[in-house]
Amino acid sequence: MKKISVIGDIMVEPPFMEQIGRAGGYHFTPSFLPLKEVLKDSDYVIGNLETPLAGEEAGYTSRIVSFNAPDTLAEALVAIGVDVVSTANNHCLDRGYEGLVRTNEVLDRYGIAHTGTYAKDFDGDRIHYFTLGDTKFALIAYTFATNYDINGVDAMETRTVNLFRPQYNDPPRYVRHKMYDEMPPAFGDTIAYIESLLGRKMLWEETIKLKLAMHLPVPQIDNYLSEEEQDTWYQAVEADYAEARKNADIVLFYPHAGGQFNEEPGLYTKRLVKKSVDLGFDAVFAAHSHTSQRAEYLDNKPCFYSMGNVTMSPGTFYSVSECLPEYGLAAHLYVEDKKIQKTTFSIFKMVEENDEPLRVVPVDVLYETLEGEKRDKLVEDVKAVYTRVAGRALTGDIIAKEYDL
């Protein structure tokens, strides 16, 4: 029996970047290495690289929503056994088209496969194929957005991203859409007033600080739903799936979509997952909400609505601690006779302590190092994460390496 593991958002936000920088040399491997305990028995590991590797000259991460990590991040992924990453996410163009291309070149250099972004007019990375034993797999990755309103880079113009959008037009165009719940009118009025004083548009992180100052909710729920429009956006996925199904026994989908810090998936993501299962995908692993969400079987196919984070700093100023974003998931597929026979998941925690860089530690490993109130808190958190993901109370061993879905 072969084992495939899938993890979520691999990021280098300013707090993590500063921690690594203080240690000198940008060595990420020590932060990731504890996670290897979860992945060491896996035959293939899939993740979401939510940062460009655009080089130092492009400016490393300094803003909360504009990422660029040192190449040594790829070295850390190799160290824990990551085989392929999705690069189709809202941060893939944070350093422009050149940064997107260089990211893939760096991954090639380190021997990490990638899918979801590619050089102009080249579709070679639209679908990623791999083989384990006698089973051939296909992995398809798409993103709902590329932060156009922040980085100003038109993904439709570059034609380099697997994007939930209509087919490319002539001339190319970028379709803006309203994805998240609306804020109260007072919030919009306040932003307009502040921008008039500043003489410029407010930065995204400034709007988050304004929300906090106005005691407004930070979580954003993807409850926008126009079924006709969503179906149009999905056309390219349907074409890629049809191609993949001709060539693979098992077809996996890794969409980057969802809200932000919402413990329950919104209407858009729920319909996206259901539509993917109805189309024929054998398993779905979504990411983007920065917290774990429920997982379930739809038509006997495992579906994870959000894998959560791998390396998001618990100290990030806009983090919503109530949704436990410092806990991430690793989903495990056990495959035999060209079918998924069993699905489990592991829980790990992003730990910051004693001014040391963040570490990603499986909960069963972390449990053995704690005592007293810290151990009790870990147990309560694991119960809460498990209940959210599995939809039922945890019975049996509370702290375990893997849990049945």
Tab-separated table of C-alpha atoms in Angstrom:
chain	number	residue	atom	x	y	z
A	1	MET	CA	0.000	0.000	0.000
A	2	LYS	CA	1.321	3.462	-0.969
A	3	LYS	CA	0.916	6.567	1.163
A	4	ILE	CA	0.459	10.133	-0.127
A	5	SER	CA	0.561	13.069	2.304
A	6	VAL	CA	-0.781	16.564	1.665
A	7	ILE	CA	0.026	19.669	3.730
A	8	GLY	CA	-1.236	23.260	3.500
A	9	ASP	CA	0.100	26.818	3.289
A	10	ILE	CA	3.880	27.155	3.427
A	11	MET	CA	4.501	30.861	4.052
A	12	VAL	CA	7.251	33.200	5.215
A	13	GLU	CA	5.517	36.201	6.754
A	14	PRO	CA	7.456	39.118	8.300
A	15	PRO	CA	7.609	37.644	11.853
A	16	PHE	CA	9.009	34.325	10.584
A	17	MET	CA	11.404	36.114	8.232
A	18	GLU	CA	12.679	38.301	11.050
A	19	GLN	CA	13.175	35.300	13.329
A	20	ILE	CA	15.179	33.421	10.706
A	21	GLY	CA	17.140	36.548	9.801
A	22	ARG	CA	18.227	37.122	13.408
A	23	ALA	CA	19.685	33.620	13.483
A	24	GLY	CA	21.786	34.496	10.416
A	25	GLY	CA	21.989	32.855	7.003
A	26	TYR	CA	18.252	32.260	6.494
A	27	HIS	CA	18.377	28.610	7.530
A	28	PHE	CA	14.785	27.334	7.454
A	29	THR	CA	15.482	23.624	7.825
A	30	PRO	CA	15.558	23.556	11.667
A	31	SER	CA	12.063	25.085	11.720
A	32	PHE	CA	10.640	22.431	9.395
A	33	LEU	CA	12.577	19.377	10.519
A	34	PRO	CA	10.220	18.285	13.366
A	35	LEU	CA	7.455	17.914	10.750
A	36	LYS	CA	9.456	15.147	9.095
A	37	GLU	CA	8.158	12.808	11.804
A	38	VAL	CA	4.686	13.077	10.211
A	39	LEU	CA	5.945	12.629	6.653
A	40	LYS	CA	8.770	10.091	6.974
A	41	ASP	CA	6.570	7.098	6.064
A	42	SER	CA	5.016	8.835	3.049
A	43	ASP	CA	5.809	7.767	-0.484
A	44	TYR	CA	4.866	11.174	-1.899
A	45	VAL	CA	4.355	14.573	-0.246
A	46	ILE	CA	2.348	17.492	-1.686
A	47	GLY	CA	2.258	21.068	-0.340
A	48	ASN	CA	1.273	24.632	-1.235
A	49	LEU	CA	4.217	27.017	-1.632
A	50	GLU	CA	2.571	30.328	-0.820
A	51	THR	CA	5.528	32.575	-1.535
A	52	PRO	CA	7.698	33.349	-4.545
A	53	LEU	CA	11.419	32.556	-4.486
A	54	ALA	CA	12.290	35.645	-6.517
A	55	GLY	CA	15.802	36.317	-5.223
A	56	GLU	CA	17.210	38.818	-2.734
A	57	GLU	CA	17.371	41.608	-5.298
A	58	ALA	CA	13.571	41.509	-5.585
A	59	GLY	CA	13.257	42.286	-1.868
A	60	TYR	CA	12.517	39.659	0.736
A	61	THR	CA	9.221	39.628	2.651
A	62	SER	CA	8.678	42.783	4.667
A	63	ARG	CA	4.916	43.322	4.265
A	64	ILE	CA	2.248	41.005	5.600
A	65	VAL	CA	0.695	40.415	2.167
A	66	SER	CA	3.658	40.712	-0.209
A	67	PHE	CA	5.912	37.698	0.029
A	68	ASN	CA	9.328	36.644	-1.230
A	69	ALA	CA	11.429	34.034	0.577
A	70	PRO	CA	15.109	33.069	0.267
A	71	ASP	CA	15.960	30.050	-1.868
A	72	THR	CA	16.938	28.161	1.295
A	73	LEU	CA	13.214	27.615	1.918
A	74	ALA	CA	13.314	25.059	-0.912
A	75	GLU	CA	16.220	23.373	0.838
A	76	ALA	CA	14.039	22.953	3.944
A	77	LEU	CA	11.234	21.401	1.895
A	78	VAL	CA	13.650	18.871	0.458
A	79	ALA	CA	14.808	18.040	3.987
A	80	ILE	CA	11.309	16.994	5.087
A	81	GLY	CA	10.563	15.072	1.900
A	82	VAL	CA	8.259	17.383	-0.083
A	83	ASP	CA	8.012	16.054	-3.653
A	84	VAL	CA	5.725	18.586	-5.371
A	85	VAL	CA	4.210	21.961	-4.525
A	86	SER	CA	1.297	23.889	-5.909
A	87	THR	CA	2.437	27.364	-6.886
A	88	ALA	CA	-1.092	28.457	-7.882
A	89	ASN	CA	-2.152	30.769	-5.073
A	90	ASN	CA	-2.868	34.427	-4.425
A	91	HIS	CA	0.796	35.217	-3.705
A	92	CYS	CA	2.351	33.665	-6.823
A	93	LEU	CA	2.740	37.077	-8.537
A	94	ASP	CA	3.882	39.046	-5.487
A	95	ARG	CA	7.174	39.736	-7.282
A	96	GLY	CA	5.698	39.870	-10.772
A	97	TYR	CA	6.050	37.524	-13.697
A	98	GLU	CA	9.838	37.395	-13.314
A	99	GLY	CA	9.470	36.252	-9.714
A	100	LEU	CA	7.006	33.560	-10.747
A	101	VAL	CA	9.390	32.180	-13.355
A	102	ARG	CA	12.395	32.294	-11.022
A	103	THR	CA	10.414	30.440	-8.343
A	104	ASN	CA	9.910	27.506	-10.678
A	105	GLU	CA	13.570	27.619	-11.721
A	106	VAL	CA	14.662	27.413	-8.079
A	107	LEU	CA	12.314	24.508	-7.432
A	108	ASP	CA	13.728	22.739	-10.490
A	109	ARG	CA	17.228	23.264	-9.160
A	110	TYR	CA	16.310	21.649	-5.842
A	111	GLY	CA	14.448	18.775	-7.505
A	112	ILE	CA	10.981	19.795	-6.269
A	113	ALA	CA	8.222	19.382	-8.848
A	114	HIS	CA	5.652	22.165	-9.189
A	115	THR	CA	2.303	22.752	-10.812
A	116	GLY	CA	-0.160	25.599	-11.292
A	117	THR	CA	2.150	28.288	-12.703
A	118	TYR	CA	4.379	28.255	-15.768
A	119	ALA	CA	6.250	30.423	-18.253
A	120	LYS	CA	4.246	32.427	-20.794
A	121	ASP	CA	2.343	30.359	-23.359
A	122	PHE	CA	3.686	27.119	-21.884
A	123	ASP	CA	1.134	24.686	-20.495
A	124	GLY	CA	3.560	21.972	-19.439
A	125	ASP	CA	2.897	22.472	-15.739
A	126	ARG	CA	-0.909	22.705	-15.918
A	127	ILE	CA	-1.140	19.063	-14.800
A	128	HIS	CA	1.445	17.201	-12.732
A	129	TYR	CA	1.740	13.428	-13.149
A	130	PHE	CA	3.528	10.966	-10.896
A	131	THR	CA	3.570	7.205	-10.484
A	132	LEU	CA	3.685	5.063	-7.347
A	133	GLY	CA	3.890	1.334	-7.936
A	134	ASP	CA	1.361	0.438	-10.604
A	135	THR	CA	-0.782	3.544	-10.037
A	136	LYS	CA	-0.492	6.754	-12.043
A	137	PHE	CA	-1.646	9.967	-10.395
A	138	ALA	CA	-2.485	13.423	-11.692
A	139	LEU	CA	-2.434	16.581	-9.567
A	140	ILE	CA	-4.252	19.734	-10.700
A	141	ALA	CA	-3.913	23.051	-8.840
A	142	TYR	CA	-5.887	26.276	-9.341
A	143	THR	CA	-6.264	29.589	-7.506
A	144	PHE	CA	-9.240	31.945	-7.177
A	145	ALA	CA	-7.071	35.101	-7.210
A	146	THR	CA	-3.523	36.477	-7.523
A	147	ASN	CA	-3.777	39.649	-5.374
A	148	TYR	CA	-4.158	41.951	-8.361
A	149	ASP	CA	-5.499	44.715	-6.131
A	150	ILE	CA	-2.263	44.576	-4.094
A	151	ASN	CA	0.504	43.768	-6.586
A	152	GLY	CA	-1.101	45.198	-9.733
A	153	VAL	CA	0.103	42.286	-11.883
A	154	ASP	CA	-2.512	41.114	-14.370
A	155	ALA	CA	-2.555	37.314	-14.303
A	156	MET	CA	-4.799	37.201	-17.345
A	157	GLU	CA	-2.235	39.193	-19.285
A	158	THR	CA	0.746	37.066	-18.282
A	159	ARG	CA	-1.167	33.817	-18.973
A	160	THR	CA	0.997	31.997	-16.466
A	161	VAL	CA	-1.386	30.856	-13.711
A	162	ASN	CA	-4.093	28.209	-13.412
A	163	LEU	CA	-6.801	30.713	-12.498
A	164	PHE	CA	-10.519	30.261	-11.865
A	165	ARG	CA	-11.548	32.598	-14.665
A	166	PRO	CA	-13.151	32.428	-18.109
A	167	GLN	CA	-11.030	31.352	-21.050
A	168	TYR	CA	-8.450	33.946	-22.050
A	169	ASN	CA	-9.872	36.640	-24.311
A	170	ASP	CA	-8.253	38.843	-26.909
A	171	PRO	CA	-7.134	41.214	-25.539
A	172	PRO	CA	-6.552	39.511	-22.169
A	173	ARG	CA	-8.548	40.852	-19.272
A	174	TYR	CA	-8.653	40.457	-15.530
A	175	VAL	CA	-12.089	39.757	-14.087
A	176	ARG	CA	-12.614	41.400	-10.713
A	177	HIS	CA	-15.176	39.771	-8.496
A	178	LYS	CA	-16.647	40.296	-5.052
A	179	MET	CA	-15.558	37.280	-3.039
A	180	TYR	CA	-16.009	38.159	0.616
A	181	ASP	CA	-18.807	39.337	2.882
A	182	GLU	CA	-19.331	43.099	2.872
A	183	MET	CA	-18.237	45.200	5.823
A	184	PRO	CA	-20.660	47.731	7.369
A	185	PRO	CA	-21.019	50.988	5.386
A	186	ALA	CA	-19.210	52.860	8.162
A	187	PHE	CA	-16.067	50.867	7.407
A	188	GLY	CA	-16.106	51.853	3.731
A	189	ASP	CA	-16.811	55.469	4.607
A	190	THR	CA	-13.918	55.527	7.070
A	191	ILE	CA	-11.526	54.046	4.491
A	192	ALA	CA	-12.608	56.654	1.933
A	193	TYR	CA	-12.033	59.461	4.441
A	194	ILE	CA	-8.585	58.204	5.474
A	195	GLU	CA	-7.532	57.719	1.840
A	196	SER	CA	-8.595	61.284	1.066
A	197	LEU	CA	-6.310	62.493	3.849
A	198	LEU	CA	-3.435	60.229	2.792
A	199	GLY	CA	-3.803	60.982	-0.897
A	200	ARG	CA	-3.351	57.298	-1.699
A	201	LYS	CA	-5.055	53.936	-1.396
A	202	MET	CA	-4.729	52.263	1.999
A	203	LEU	CA	-2.550	49.165	2.148
A	204	TRP	CA	-4.283	45.885	2.900
A	205	GLU	CA	-2.585	45.572	6.281
A	206	GLU	CA	-3.688	49.107	7.124
A	207	THR	CA	-7.306	48.158	6.464
A	208	ILE	CA	-6.920	45.175	8.817
A	209	LYS	CA	-5.577	47.441	11.560
A	210	LEU	CA	-8.539	49.725	10.948
A	211	LYS	CA	-10.915	46.775	11.368
A	212	LEU	CA	-9.277	45.945	14.676
A	213	ALA	CA	-9.479	49.576	15.802
A	214	MET	CA	-13.183	49.687	14.892
A	215	HIS	CA	-13.805	46.324	16.615
A	216	LEU	CA	-14.966	44.770	13.368
A	217	PRO	CA	-14.498	41.058	12.593
A	218	VAL	CA	-11.272	40.133	10.825
A	219	PRO	CA	-12.508	36.797	9.405
A	220	GLN	CA	-13.747	36.947	5.834
A	221	ILE	CA	-16.199	34.357	4.560
A	222	ASP	CA	-16.377	33.447	0.874
A	223	ASN	CA	-20.162	33.563	0.724
A	224	TYR	CA	-20.297	35.223	-2.671
A	225	LEU	CA	-22.094	32.802	-4.952
A	226	SER	CA	-23.218	33.315	-8.512
A	227	GLU	CA	-23.601	29.783	-9.809
A	228	GLU	CA	-23.576	30.831	-13.455
A	229	GLU	CA	-20.406	32.890	-13.027
A	230	GLN	CA	-18.721	30.199	-10.962
A	231	ASP	CA	-19.485	27.628	-13.643
A	232	THR	CA	-17.841	29.894	-16.218
A	233	TRP	CA	-14.742	30.249	-14.056
A	234	TYR	CA	-14.582	26.451	-13.804
A	235	GLN	CA	-14.365	25.725	-17.543
A	236	ALA	CA	-10.573	25.460	-17.651
A	237	VAL	CA	-10.630	23.008	-14.722
A	238	GLU	CA	-13.059	20.796	-16.603
A	239	ALA	CA	-10.751	20.711	-19.621
A	240	ASP	CA	-7.702	19.888	-17.495
A	241	TYR	CA	-9.598	17.181	-15.620
A	242	ALA	CA	-10.692	15.534	-18.865
A	243	GLU	CA	-7.072	15.470	-20.038
A	244	ALA	CA	-5.806	14.125	-16.698
A	245	ARG	CA	-8.426	11.400	-16.534
A	246	LYS	CA	-7.230	10.006	-19.863
A	247	ASN	CA	-3.739	9.554	-18.418
A	248	ALA	CA	-4.137	8.781	-14.710
A	249	ASP	CA	-5.854	6.271	-12.445
A	250	ILE	CA	-6.337	8.770	-9.601
A	251	VAL	CA	-6.829	12.519	-10.129
A	252	LEU	CA	-6.265	14.901	-7.189
A	253	PHE	CA	-7.397	18.528	-6.968
A	254	TYR	CA	-5.659	21.245	-4.936
A	255	PRO	CA	-7.706	24.474	-5.248
A	256	HIS	CA	-6.598	27.671	-3.508
A	257	ALA	CA	-9.907	29.173	-2.405
A	258	GLY	CA	-11.812	30.094	0.725
A	259	GLY	CA	-12.153	32.897	3.220
A	260	GLN	CA	-9.743	34.099	5.880
A	261	PHE	CA	-9.824	32.689	9.429
A	262	ASN	CA	-13.321	31.300	8.875
A	263	GLU	CA	-13.754	28.012	10.686
A	264	GLU	CA	-16.599	26.988	8.386
A	265	PRO	CA	-16.169	26.997	4.588
A	266	GLY	CA	-18.245	29.569	2.713
A	267	LEU	CA	-20.749	28.946	-0.046
A	268	TYR	CA	-18.194	29.439	-2.808
A	269	THR	CA	-15.773	26.812	-1.504
A	270	LYS	CA	-18.498	24.335	-0.586
A	271	ARG	CA	-19.892	24.474	-4.093
A	272	LEU	CA	-16.405	24.317	-5.597
A	273	VAL	CA	-15.605	21.129	-3.690
A	274	LYS	CA	-18.977	19.551	-4.532
A	275	LYS	CA	-18.588	20.484	-8.192
A	276	SER	CA	-15.113	18.929	-8.249
A	277	VAL	CA	-16.364	15.670	-6.793
A	278	ASP	CA	-19.280	15.572	-9.229
A	279	LEU	CA	-16.847	16.118	-12.088
A	280	GLY	CA	-14.894	13.051	-11.011
A	281	PHE	CA	-11.893	14.133	-8.926
A	282	ASP	CA	-10.882	11.368	-6.522
A	283	ALA	CA	-9.875	13.681	-3.665
A	284	VAL	CA	-9.897	17.432	-2.983
A	285	PHE	CA	-7.536	19.405	-0.737
A	286	ALA	CA	-8.334	23.113	-0.482
A	287	ALA	CA	-6.239	25.829	1.146
A	288	HIS	CA	-6.249	29.569	1.829
A	289	SER	CA	-8.350	30.209	4.941
A	290	HIS	CA	-5.318	30.012	7.304
A	291	THR	CA	-7.150	27.728	9.675
A	292	SER	CA	-8.201	24.112	9.454
A	293	GLN	CA	-11.765	23.407	8.389
A	294	ARG	CA	-13.891	20.299	8.198
A	295	ALA	CA	-13.108	17.277	6.098
A	296	GLU	CA	-15.643	14.750	4.877
A	297	TYR	CA	-16.379	12.071	2.335
A	298	LEU	CA	-18.510	13.137	-0.612
A	299	ASP	CA	-19.484	10.164	-2.778
A	300	ASN	CA	-16.846	8.210	-0.835
A	301	LYS	CA	-14.143	10.682	-1.887
A	302	PRO	CA	-12.091	12.477	0.800
A	303	CYS	CA	-12.500	16.270	0.738
A	304	PHE	CA	-10.586	18.703	2.941
A	305	TYR	CA	-12.063	22.216	2.823
A	306	SER	CA	-8.905	23.783	4.281
A	307	MET	CA	-5.601	22.187	5.201
A	308	GLY	CA	-4.642	25.175	7.341
A	309	ASN	CA	-1.145	26.567	7.765
A	310	VAL	CA	2.278	24.979	7.820
A	311	THR	CA	4.367	28.016	8.804
A	312	MET	CA	2.147	30.936	9.765
A	313	SER	CA	3.475	32.826	12.763
A	314	PRO	CA	1.058	32.728	15.732
A	315	GLY	CA	2.281	36.261	16.444
A	316	THR	CA	1.019	37.713	13.164
A	317	PHE	CA	-0.940	40.818	14.121
A	318	TYR	CA	-4.089	39.997	12.145
A	319	SER	CA	-4.284	36.361	13.245
A	320	VAL	CA	-7.552	35.260	14.898
A	321	SER	CA	-6.450	33.174	17.854
A	322	GLU	CA	-9.924	31.766	18.539
A	323	CYS	CA	-9.791	29.673	15.358
A	324	LEU	CA	-6.446	28.104	16.346
A	325	PRO	CA	-4.509	29.018	13.168
A	326	GLU	CA	-1.300	27.692	14.716
A	327	TYR	CA	-2.585	24.134	14.152
A	328	GLY	CA	-2.264	22.639	10.663
A	329	LEU	CA	-3.194	19.363	9.027
A	330	ALA	CA	-1.444	16.687	7.033
A	331	ALA	CA	-3.898	14.508	5.112
A	332	HIS	CA	-2.810	10.962	4.273
A	333	LEU	CA	-4.176	8.831	1.439
A	334	TYR	CA	-3.496	5.095	1.520
A	335	VAL	CA	-3.673	3.710	-2.006
A	336	GLU	CA	-3.840	0.110	-3.213
A	337	ASP	CA	-5.215	-1.573	-6.337
A	338	LYS	CA	-5.394	1.864	-8.005
A	339	LYS	CA	-7.915	3.121	-5.445
A	340	ILE	CA	-7.856	5.236	-2.290
A	341	GLN	CA	-8.511	2.659	0.418
A	342	LYS	CA	-8.234	4.806	3.543
A	343	THR	CA	-7.798	8.463	4.576
A	344	THR	CA	-6.299	9.727	7.813
A	345	PHE	CA	-4.955	13.050	9.027
A	346	SER	CA	-2.299	14.320	11.414
A	347	ILE	CA	-2.299	17.524	13.446
A	348	PHE	CA	0.781	19.659	14.005
A	349	LYS	CA	1.433	22.960	15.751
A	350	MET	CA	3.465	26.049	14.886
A	351	VAL	CA	5.417	26.858	18.047
A	352	GLU	CA	7.161	30.122	18.925
A	353	GLU	CA	9.025	30.349	22.222
A	354	ASN	CA	12.100	31.874	23.850
A	355	ASP	CA	12.690	34.222	20.904
A	356	GLU	CA	13.592	31.203	18.785
A	357	PRO	CA	12.378	30.837	15.179
A	358	LEU	CA	9.040	29.151	14.637
A	359	ARG	CA	9.048	25.344	14.671
A	360	VAL	CA	6.440	23.027	13.134
A	361	VAL	CA	5.919	20.143	15.575
A	362	PRO	CA	3.515	17.162	15.377
A	363	VAL	CA	1.205	17.171	18.396
A	364	ASP	CA	2.241	13.689	19.527
A	365	VAL	CA	5.886	14.759	19.569
A	366	LEU	CA	5.096	18.081	21.248
A	367	TYR	CA	2.979	16.386	23.918
A	368	GLU	CA	5.995	14.459	25.203
A	369	THR	CA	7.926	17.692	25.783
A	370	LEU	CA	5.217	19.495	27.771
A	371	GLU	CA	3.844	19.239	31.271
A	372	GLY	CA	1.268	20.862	33.487
A	373	GLU	CA	-0.918	23.624	32.029
A	374	LYS	CA	0.875	23.642	28.675
A	375	ARG	CA	0.169	19.940	28.198
A	376	ASP	CA	-3.472	20.393	29.254
A	377	LYS	CA	-3.871	23.293	26.803
A	378	LEU	CA	-2.470	21.191	23.964
A	379	VAL	CA	-4.960	18.412	24.726
A	380	GLU	CA	-7.902	20.835	24.699
A	381	ASP	CA	-6.731	22.424	21.441
A	382	VAL	CA	-6.320	19.051	19.744
A	383	LYS	CA	-9.830	18.058	20.803
A	384	ALA	CA	-11.183	21.272	19.287
A	385	VAL	CA	-9.274	20.898	16.007
A	386	TYR	CA	-10.255	17.252	15.653
A	387	THR	CA	-13.936	18.012	16.274
A	388	ARG	CA	-13.882	20.795	13.693
A	389	VAL	CA	-12.210	18.602	11.075
A	390	ALA	CA	-13.944	15.268	11.682
A	391	GLY	CA	-17.327	16.655	12.729
A	392	ARG	CA	-17.501	14.457	15.814
A	393	ALA	CA	-16.066	14.318	19.312
A	394	LEU	CA	-12.722	12.656	19.732
A	395	THR	CA	-12.833	9.249	21.401
A	396	GLY	CA	-9.932	6.971	22.187
A	397	ASP	CA	-6.420	8.392	22.264
A	398	ILE	CA	-6.589	12.175	22.267
A	399	ILE	CA	-2.973	12.646	21.228
A	400	ALA	CA	-2.036	10.474	18.254
A	401	LYS	CA	0.184	10.517	15.179
A	402	GLU	CA	-2.785	9.973	12.836
A	403	TYR	CA	-6.556	10.091	13.127
A	404	ASP	CA	-9.098	8.324	10.925
A	405	LEU	CA	-11.256	10.626	8.813
